[in-house]
Coordinates of C-alpha atoms and ligand atoms in Angstrom, one line a residue:
X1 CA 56.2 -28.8 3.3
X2 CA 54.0 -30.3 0.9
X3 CA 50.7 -29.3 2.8
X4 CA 52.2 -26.0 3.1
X5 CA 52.3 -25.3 -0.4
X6 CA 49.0 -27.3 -0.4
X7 CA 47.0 -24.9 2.1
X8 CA 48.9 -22.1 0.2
X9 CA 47.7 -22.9 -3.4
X10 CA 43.9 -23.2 -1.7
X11 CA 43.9 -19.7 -0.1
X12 CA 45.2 -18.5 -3.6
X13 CA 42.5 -20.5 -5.0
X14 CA 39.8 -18.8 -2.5
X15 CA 40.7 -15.3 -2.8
X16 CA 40.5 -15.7 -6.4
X17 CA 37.2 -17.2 -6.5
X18 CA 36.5 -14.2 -4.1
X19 CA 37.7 -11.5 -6.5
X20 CA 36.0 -13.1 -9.4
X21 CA 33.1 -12.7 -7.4
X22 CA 33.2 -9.6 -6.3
X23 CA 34.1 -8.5 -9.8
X24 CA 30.9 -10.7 -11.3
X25 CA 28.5 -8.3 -9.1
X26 CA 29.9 -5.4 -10.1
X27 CA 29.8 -5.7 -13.5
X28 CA 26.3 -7.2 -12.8
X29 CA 25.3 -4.1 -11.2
X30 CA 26.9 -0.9 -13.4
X31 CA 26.3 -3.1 -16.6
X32 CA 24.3 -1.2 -19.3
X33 CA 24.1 2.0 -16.7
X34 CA 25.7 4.9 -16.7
X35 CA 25.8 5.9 -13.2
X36 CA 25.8 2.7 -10.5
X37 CA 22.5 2.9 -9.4
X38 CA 23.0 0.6 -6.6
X39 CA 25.2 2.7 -5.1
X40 CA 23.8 3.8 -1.0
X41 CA 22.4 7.5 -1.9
X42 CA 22.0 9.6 0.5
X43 CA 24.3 9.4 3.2
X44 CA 23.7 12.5 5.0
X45 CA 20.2 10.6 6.7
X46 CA 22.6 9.3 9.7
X47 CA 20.1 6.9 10.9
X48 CA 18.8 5.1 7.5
X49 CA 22.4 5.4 5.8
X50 CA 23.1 2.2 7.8
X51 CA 19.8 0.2 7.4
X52 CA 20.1 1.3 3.4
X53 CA 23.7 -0.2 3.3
X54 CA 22.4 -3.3 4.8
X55 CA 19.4 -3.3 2.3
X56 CA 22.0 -3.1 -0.7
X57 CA 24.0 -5.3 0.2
X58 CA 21.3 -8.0 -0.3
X59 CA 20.6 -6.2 -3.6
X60 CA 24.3 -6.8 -4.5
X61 CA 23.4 -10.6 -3.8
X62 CA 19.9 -11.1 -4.7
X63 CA 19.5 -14.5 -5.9
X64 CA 18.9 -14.9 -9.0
X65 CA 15.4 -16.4 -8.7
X66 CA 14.7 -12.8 -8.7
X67 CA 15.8 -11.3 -12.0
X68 CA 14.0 -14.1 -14.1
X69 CA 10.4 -14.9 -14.8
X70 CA 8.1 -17.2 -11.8
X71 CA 6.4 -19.5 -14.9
X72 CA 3.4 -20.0 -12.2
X73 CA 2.9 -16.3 -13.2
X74 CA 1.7 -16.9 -16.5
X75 CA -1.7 -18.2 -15.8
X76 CA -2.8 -15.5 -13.7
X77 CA -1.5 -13.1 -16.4
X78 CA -3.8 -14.5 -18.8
X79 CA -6.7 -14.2 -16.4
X80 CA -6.0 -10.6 -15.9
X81 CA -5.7 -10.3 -19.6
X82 CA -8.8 -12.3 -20.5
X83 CA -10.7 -10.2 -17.4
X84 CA -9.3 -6.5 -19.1
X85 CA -10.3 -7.7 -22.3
X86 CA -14.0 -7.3 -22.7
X87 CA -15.3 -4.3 -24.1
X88 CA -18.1 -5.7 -26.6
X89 CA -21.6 -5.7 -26.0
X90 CA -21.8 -3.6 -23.0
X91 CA -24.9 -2.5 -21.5
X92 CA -23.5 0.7 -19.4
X93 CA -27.0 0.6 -17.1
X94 CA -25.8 -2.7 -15.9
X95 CA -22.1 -1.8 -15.5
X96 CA -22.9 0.7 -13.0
X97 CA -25.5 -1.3 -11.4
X98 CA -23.0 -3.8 -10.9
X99 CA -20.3 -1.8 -9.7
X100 CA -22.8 0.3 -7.1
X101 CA -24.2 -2.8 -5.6
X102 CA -20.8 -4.2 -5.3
X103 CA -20.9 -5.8 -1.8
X104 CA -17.7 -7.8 -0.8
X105 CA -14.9 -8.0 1.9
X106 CA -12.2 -9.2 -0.7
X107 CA -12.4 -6.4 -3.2
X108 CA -13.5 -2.9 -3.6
X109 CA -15.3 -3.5 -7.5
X110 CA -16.1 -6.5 -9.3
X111 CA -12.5 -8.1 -10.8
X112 CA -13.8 -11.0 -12.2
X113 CA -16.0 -12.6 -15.5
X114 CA -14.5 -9.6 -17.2
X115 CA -15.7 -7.0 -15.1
X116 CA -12.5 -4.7 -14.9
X117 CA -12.6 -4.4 -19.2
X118 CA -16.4 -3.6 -19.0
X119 CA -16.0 -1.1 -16.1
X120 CA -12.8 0.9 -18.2
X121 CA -15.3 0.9 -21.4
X122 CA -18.0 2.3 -19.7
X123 CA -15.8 5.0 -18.1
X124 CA -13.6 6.0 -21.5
X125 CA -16.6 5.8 -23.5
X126 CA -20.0 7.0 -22.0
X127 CA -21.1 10.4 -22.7
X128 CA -20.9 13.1 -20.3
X129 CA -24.2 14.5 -19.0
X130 CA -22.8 17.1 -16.3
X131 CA -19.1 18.9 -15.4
X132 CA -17.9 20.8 -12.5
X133 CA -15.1 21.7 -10.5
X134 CA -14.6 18.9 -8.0
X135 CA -15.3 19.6 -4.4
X136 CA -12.4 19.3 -2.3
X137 CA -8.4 18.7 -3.2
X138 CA -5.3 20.0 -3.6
X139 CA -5.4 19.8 -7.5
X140 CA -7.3 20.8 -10.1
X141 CA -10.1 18.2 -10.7
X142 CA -13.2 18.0 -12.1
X143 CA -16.4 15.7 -11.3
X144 CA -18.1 14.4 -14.4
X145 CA -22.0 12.5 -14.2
X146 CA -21.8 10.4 -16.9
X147 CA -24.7 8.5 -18.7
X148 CA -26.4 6.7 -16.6
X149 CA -25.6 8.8 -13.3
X150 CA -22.3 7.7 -12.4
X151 CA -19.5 10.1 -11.5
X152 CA -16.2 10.1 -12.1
X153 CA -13.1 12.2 -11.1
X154 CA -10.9 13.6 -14.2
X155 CA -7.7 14.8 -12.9
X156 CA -6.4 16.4 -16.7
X157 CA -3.2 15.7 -17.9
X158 CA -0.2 18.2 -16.9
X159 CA 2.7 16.7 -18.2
X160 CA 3.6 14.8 -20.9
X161 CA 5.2 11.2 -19.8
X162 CA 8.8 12.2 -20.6
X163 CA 8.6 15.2 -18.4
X164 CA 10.5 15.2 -15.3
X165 CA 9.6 16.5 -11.7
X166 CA 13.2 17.2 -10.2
X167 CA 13.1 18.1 -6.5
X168 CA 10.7 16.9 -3.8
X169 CA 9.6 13.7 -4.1
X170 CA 5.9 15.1 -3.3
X171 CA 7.0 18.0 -5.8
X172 CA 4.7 19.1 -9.3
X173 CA 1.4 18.6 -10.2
X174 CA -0.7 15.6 -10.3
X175 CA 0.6 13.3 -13.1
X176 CA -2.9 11.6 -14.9
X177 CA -0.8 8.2 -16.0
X178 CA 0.3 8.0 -12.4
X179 CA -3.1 7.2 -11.6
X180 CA -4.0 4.9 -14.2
X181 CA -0.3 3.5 -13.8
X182 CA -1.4 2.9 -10.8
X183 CA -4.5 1.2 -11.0
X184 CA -2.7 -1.3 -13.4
X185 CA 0.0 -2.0 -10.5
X186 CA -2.4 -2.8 -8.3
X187 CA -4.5 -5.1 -10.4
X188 CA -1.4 -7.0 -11.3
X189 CA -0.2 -7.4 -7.6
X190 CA -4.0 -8.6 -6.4
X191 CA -4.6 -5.0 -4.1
X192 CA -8.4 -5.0 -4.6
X193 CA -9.2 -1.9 -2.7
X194 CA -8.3 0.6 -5.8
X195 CA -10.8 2.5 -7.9
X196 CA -10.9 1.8 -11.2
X197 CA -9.1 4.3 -14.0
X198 CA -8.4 4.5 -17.2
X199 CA -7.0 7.8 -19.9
X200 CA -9.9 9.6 -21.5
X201 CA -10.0 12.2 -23.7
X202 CA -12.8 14.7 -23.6
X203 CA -13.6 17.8 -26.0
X204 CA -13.0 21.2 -24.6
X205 CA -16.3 22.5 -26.6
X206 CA -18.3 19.3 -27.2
X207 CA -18.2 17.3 -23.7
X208 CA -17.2 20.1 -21.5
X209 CA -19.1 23.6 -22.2
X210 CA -22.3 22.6 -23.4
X211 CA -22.8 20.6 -19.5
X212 CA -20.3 22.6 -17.4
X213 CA -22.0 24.0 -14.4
X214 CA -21.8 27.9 -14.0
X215 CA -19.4 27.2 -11.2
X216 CA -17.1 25.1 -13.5
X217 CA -17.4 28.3 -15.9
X218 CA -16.8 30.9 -13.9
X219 CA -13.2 29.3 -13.6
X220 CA -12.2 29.0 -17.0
X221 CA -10.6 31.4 -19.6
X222 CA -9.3 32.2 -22.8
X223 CA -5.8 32.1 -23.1
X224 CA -3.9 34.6 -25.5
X225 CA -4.5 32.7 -28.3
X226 CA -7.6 32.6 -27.5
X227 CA -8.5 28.9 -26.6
X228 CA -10.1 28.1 -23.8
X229 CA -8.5 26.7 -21.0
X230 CA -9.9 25.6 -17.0
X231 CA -8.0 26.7 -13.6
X232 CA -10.2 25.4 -11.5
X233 CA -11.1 25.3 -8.0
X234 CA -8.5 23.5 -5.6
X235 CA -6.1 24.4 -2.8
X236 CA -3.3 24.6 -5.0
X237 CA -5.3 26.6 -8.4
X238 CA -4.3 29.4 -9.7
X239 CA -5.6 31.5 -12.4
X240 CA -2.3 31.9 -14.6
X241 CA -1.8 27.8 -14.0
X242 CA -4.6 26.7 -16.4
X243 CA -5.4 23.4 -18.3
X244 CA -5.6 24.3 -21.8
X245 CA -6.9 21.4 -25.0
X246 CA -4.7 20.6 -27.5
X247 CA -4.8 21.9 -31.0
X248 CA -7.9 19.6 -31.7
X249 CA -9.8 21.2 -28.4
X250 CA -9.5 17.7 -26.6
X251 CA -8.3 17.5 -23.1
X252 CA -6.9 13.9 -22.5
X253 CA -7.6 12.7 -17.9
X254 CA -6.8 9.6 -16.4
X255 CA -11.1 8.9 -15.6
X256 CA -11.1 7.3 -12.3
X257 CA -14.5 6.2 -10.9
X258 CA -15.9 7.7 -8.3
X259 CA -16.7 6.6 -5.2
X260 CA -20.0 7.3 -2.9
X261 CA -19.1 5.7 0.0
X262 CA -18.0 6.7 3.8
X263 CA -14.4 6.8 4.2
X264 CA -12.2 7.1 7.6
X265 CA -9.0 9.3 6.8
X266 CA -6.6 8.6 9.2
X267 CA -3.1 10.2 9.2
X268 CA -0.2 7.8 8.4
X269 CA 2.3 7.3 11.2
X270 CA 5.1 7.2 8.1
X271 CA 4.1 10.7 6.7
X272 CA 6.6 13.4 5.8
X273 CA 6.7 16.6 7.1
X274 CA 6.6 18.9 4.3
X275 CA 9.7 20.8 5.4
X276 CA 12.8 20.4 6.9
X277 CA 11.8 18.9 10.2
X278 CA 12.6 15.4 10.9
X279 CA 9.6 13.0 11.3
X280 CA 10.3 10.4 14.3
X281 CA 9.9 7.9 12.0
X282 CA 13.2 9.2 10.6
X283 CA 14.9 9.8 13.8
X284 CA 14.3 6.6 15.7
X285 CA 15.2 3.0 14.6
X286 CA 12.5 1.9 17.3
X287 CA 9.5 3.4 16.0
X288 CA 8.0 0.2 14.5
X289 CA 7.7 -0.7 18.2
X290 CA 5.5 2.6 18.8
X291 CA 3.3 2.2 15.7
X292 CA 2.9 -1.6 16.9
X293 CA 1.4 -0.1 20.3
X294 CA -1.2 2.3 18.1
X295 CA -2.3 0.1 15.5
X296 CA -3.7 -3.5 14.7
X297 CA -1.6 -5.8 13.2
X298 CA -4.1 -6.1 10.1
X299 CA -3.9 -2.5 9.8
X300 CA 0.2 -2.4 10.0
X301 CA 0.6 -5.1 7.3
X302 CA -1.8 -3.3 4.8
X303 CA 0.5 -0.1 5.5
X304 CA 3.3 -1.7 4.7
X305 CA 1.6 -3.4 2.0
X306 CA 0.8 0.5 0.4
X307 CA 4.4 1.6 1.0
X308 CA 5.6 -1.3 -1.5
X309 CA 3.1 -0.2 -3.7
X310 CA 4.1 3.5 -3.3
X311 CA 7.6 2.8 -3.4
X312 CA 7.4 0.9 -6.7
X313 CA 5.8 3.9 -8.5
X314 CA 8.1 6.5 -5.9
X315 CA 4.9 8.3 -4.5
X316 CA 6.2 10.0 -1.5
X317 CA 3.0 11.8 -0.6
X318 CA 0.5 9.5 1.0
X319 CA 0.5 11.4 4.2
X320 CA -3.4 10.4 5.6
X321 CA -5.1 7.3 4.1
X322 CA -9.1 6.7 3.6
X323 CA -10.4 3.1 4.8
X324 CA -13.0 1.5 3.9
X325 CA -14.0 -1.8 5.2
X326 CA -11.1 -2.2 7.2
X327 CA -9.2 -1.9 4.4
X328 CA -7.0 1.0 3.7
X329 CA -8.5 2.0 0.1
X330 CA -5.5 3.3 -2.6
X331 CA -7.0 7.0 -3.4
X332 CA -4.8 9.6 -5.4
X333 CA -1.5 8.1 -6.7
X334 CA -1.0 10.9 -8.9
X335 CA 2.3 11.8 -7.4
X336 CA 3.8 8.8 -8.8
X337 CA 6.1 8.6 -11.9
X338 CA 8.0 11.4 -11.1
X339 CA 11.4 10.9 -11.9
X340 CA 12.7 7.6 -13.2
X341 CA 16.4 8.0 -12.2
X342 CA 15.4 8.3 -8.5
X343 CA 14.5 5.6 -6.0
X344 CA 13.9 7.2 -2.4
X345 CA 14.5 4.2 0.0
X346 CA 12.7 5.8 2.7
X347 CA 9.2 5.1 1.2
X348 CA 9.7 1.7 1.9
X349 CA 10.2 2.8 6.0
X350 CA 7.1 1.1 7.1
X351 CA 8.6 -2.6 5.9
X352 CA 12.2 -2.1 6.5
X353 CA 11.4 -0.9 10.6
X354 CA 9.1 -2.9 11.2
X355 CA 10.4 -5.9 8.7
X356 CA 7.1 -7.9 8.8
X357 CA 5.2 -8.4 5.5
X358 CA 1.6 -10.3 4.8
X359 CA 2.4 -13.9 3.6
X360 CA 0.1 -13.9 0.7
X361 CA 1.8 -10.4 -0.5
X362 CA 5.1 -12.1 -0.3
X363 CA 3.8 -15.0 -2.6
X364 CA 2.4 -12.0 -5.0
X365 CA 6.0 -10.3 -5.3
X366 CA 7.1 -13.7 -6.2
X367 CA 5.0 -14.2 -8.8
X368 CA 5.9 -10.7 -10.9
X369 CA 9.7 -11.0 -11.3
X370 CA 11.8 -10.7 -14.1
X371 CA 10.2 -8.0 -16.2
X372 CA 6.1 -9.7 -15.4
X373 CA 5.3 -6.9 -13.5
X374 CA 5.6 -4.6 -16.2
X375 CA 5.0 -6.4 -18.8
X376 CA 1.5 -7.2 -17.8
X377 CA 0.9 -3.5 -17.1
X378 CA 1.9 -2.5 -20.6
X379 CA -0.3 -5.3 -22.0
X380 CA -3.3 -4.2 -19.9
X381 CA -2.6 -0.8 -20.7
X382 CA -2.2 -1.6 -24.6
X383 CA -5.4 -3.6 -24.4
X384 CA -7.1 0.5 -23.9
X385 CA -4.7 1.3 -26.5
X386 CA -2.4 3.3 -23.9
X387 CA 0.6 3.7 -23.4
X388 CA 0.7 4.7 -19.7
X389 CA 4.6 5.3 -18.6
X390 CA 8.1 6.2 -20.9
X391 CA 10.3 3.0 -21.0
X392 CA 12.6 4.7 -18.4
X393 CA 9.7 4.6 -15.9
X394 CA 9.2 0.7 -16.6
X395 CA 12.9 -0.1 -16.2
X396 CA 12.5 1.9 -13.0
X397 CA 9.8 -0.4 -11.4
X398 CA 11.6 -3.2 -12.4
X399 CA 14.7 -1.8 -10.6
X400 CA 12.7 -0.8 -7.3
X401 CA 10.7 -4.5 -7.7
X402 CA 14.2 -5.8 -6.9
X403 CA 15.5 -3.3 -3.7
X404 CA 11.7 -4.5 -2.6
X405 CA 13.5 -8.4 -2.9
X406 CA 16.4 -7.0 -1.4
X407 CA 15.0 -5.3 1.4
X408 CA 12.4 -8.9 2.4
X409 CA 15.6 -10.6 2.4
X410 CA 17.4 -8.0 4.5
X411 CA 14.3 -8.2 7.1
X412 CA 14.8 -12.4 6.6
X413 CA 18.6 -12.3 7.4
X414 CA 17.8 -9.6 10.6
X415 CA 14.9 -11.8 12.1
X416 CA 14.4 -15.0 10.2
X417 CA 11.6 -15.9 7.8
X418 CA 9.0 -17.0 10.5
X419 CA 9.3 -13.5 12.0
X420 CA 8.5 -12.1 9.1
X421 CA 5.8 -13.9 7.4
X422 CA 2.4 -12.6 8.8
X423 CA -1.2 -14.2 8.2
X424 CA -2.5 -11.0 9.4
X425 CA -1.7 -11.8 13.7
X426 CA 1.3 -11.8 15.4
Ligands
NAG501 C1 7.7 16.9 -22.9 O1 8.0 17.9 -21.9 C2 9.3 18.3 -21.8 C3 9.5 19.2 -20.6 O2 8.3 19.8 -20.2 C4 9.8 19.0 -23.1 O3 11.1 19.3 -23.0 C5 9.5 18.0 -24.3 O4 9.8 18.7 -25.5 C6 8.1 17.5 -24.3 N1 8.0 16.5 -25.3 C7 7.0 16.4 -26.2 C8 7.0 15.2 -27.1 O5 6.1 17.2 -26.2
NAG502 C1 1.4 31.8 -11.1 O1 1.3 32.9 -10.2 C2 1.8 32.6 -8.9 C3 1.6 33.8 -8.0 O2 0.3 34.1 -7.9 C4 3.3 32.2 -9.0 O3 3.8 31.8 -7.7 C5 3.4 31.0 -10.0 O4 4.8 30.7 -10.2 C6 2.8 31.4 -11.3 N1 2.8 30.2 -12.1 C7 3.3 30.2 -13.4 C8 3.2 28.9 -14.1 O5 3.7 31.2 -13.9
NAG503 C1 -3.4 28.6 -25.7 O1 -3.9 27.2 -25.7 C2 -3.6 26.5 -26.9 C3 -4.1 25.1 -26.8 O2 -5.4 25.1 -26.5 C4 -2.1 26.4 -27.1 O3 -1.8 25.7 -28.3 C5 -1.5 27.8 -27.1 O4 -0.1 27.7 -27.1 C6 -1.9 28.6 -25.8 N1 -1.4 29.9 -25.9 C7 -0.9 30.6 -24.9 C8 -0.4 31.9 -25.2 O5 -0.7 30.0 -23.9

């Protein structure tokens, strides 16, 4: 009788300790928001709903490791800080020399002795010698030799940062602190094969017309109040979809350095279609195995190392990628930044089919948790004197830095750890 009640009184106990627990996550997870976030979206895609389930469920217990700062961070933060941080006493001629003569397998430009701070000085400050329309694109872009012969793209601003792009995730123009955004990101996670780029402003009447080329000029016009304004020459430009100054005639870019070098564009096996069509990669849970049979394993794990990075800032539109090196190199993240209420799962395909990550990126995501990542973009960004993202679109990366946790530990629980972890061969 007595161990009856005894057994009785424990299961009590248990499902208790159960319910509190249960009630502990969800208050962790709708605390402070107004809609749960962490709620499986999209359940209409058949195949992923399960696999996204999975993934939040390990969101829903993420330890909590996760959600506070890794103190081994804060050296390399300094570094980063200390290598942004050096704007004085520049001698442009031998920035660019530098940066041209650049030879190295680890990263695309020079990262350390303070290199990064010197290159983003010399592209937000030197004086423009030449403008035109930029060859090829989709968007409106211009090509700008600067002092000293080197080029760089200026993709003008089209939004400002609270404005929201509702719809496709691949939807709106271009978004300038995307791309600058993004070049912080990348620093900050040790992804070396990114151009430099930084916000500039230029003047609509002092850097622009007296150097545009007649080609440049011939695609600009006065607007009805008479300002000038630049359409450009793209896929996407149109006449009545113009860039215009603000009221004191300066147009503000992200200026990203341009690069003379031979890339291979290859098209990515995780693209979208751009319509209604279902991509294999969204039909069949298998198609790790048929990527696996196309491309190297050095190859797969720097793919999956972009989608992190593309999920993070939500750019859905990476459909080819240029390599250089062997390396896949991280051009145009202008579609990022989009909306900060939305997290599409599915950019993060390429690690949750194939569930194998590069060992070294793992130890990076470590590093950055519990608002680091962020933080040390804002005080890179604040060292230009920009502010690159609204605080919604911080909070976001934060939130996707953690379904990034939760989806390793999914792939850990599926396969085990030493499945997962790659040093670049399996
Ligand atoms: C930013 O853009 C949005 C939408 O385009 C607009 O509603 C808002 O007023 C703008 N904010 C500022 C500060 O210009
Ligand atoms: C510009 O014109 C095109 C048609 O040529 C139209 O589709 C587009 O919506 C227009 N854009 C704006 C901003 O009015
Ligand atoms: C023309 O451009 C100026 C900025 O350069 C802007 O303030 C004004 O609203 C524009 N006018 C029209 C009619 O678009």
């Amino acid at each position: 009788m007595m161990s009856m009640n005894y057994a009785f009184g424990f299961s009590l106990f248990l499902l208790v300790l159960v319910a509190l627990n249960i009630y502990f996550f969800y208050t962790l997870n709708t605390a402070g928001t107004k809609s749960p976030k962490f709620n499986v979206q999209s359940i209409n895609l058949d195949l992923s709903s399960g696999v996204f389930k999975d993934i939040y469920d390990y969101l829903n217990y993420l330890p909590s490791n996760y959600k506070i700062k890794n103190l081994n961070f804060l050296p390399i933060q300094n570094n980063l800080l200390i290598s942004f941080n050096s704007s004085h006493n520049i001698n442009t001629q031998d920035v660019w020399r530098e940066t041209e003569t650049w030879k190295s397998e680890e990263s695309l430009f020079p990262h350390t002795d303070g290199a990064p701070g010197k290159i983003l000085h010399a592209i937000q400050t030197s004086q423009v010698a030449l403008v035109d329309n930029a060859p090829k694109g989709t968007q409106l872009k211009l090509l700008l030799l600067l002092e000293g012969k080197q080029k760089i793209y200026f993709k003008p601003k089209r939004y400002n940062l609270s404005h929201v792009i509702n719809g496709n995730i691949y939807g709106g123009f271009d978004r300038h602190n995307s791309e600058v955004f993004a070049y912080y990101l990348a620093m900050v996670l040790n992804f070396r094969w990114i151009p430099p780029s930084v916000i500039r402003q230029i003047h609509i009447h002092k850097d622009i017309v007296p150097v545009a080329t007649a080609g440049l000029k011939r695609t600009m016009v006065k607007n009805d109040s008479g300002s000038l304004c630049i359409y450009g020459k793209c896929f996407y430009c149109k006449i009545n979809e113009t860039v215009c100054p603000n009221s004191n005639g300066v147009i503000e870019g992200a200026a990203i350095l341009y690069l003379d070098r031979q890339f291979k564009i290859y098209k990515s096996p995780w693209r979208r279609s751009y319509s209604t069509k279902k991509m294999e990669w969204e039909t069949d849970n298998d198609f790790c195995k048929k990527v696996k049979g196309i491309l190297s394993a050095k190859r797969l794990l720097n793919l999956i190392d972009v989608a992190i990075f593309d999920f993070l800032i939500q750019n859905g539109d990476r459909h080819r990628y240029e390599v250089y090196k062997d390396q896949i190199v991280l051009l145009d993240n202008g579609k990022g930044l989009g909306n900060a209420m939305v997290d599409e799962l599915d950019i993060l395909a390429p690690l949750y089919q194939c569930c194998i990550l590069t060992t070294s990126t793992w130890q990076n995501l470590e590093m950055i948790s519990g608002g680091s990542l962020t933080e040390t973009i804002k005080k890179l960004g604040a060292l230009r004197g920009q502010r690159l993202a609204t605080d919604d679109h911080f909070k976001a990366v934060e939130r996707r830095l953690l379904k990034v946790y939760a989806t390793i530990q999914y792939c850990i629980g599926k396969h085990g750890r030493s499945k997962v972890f790659k040093n670049g061969l399996f």
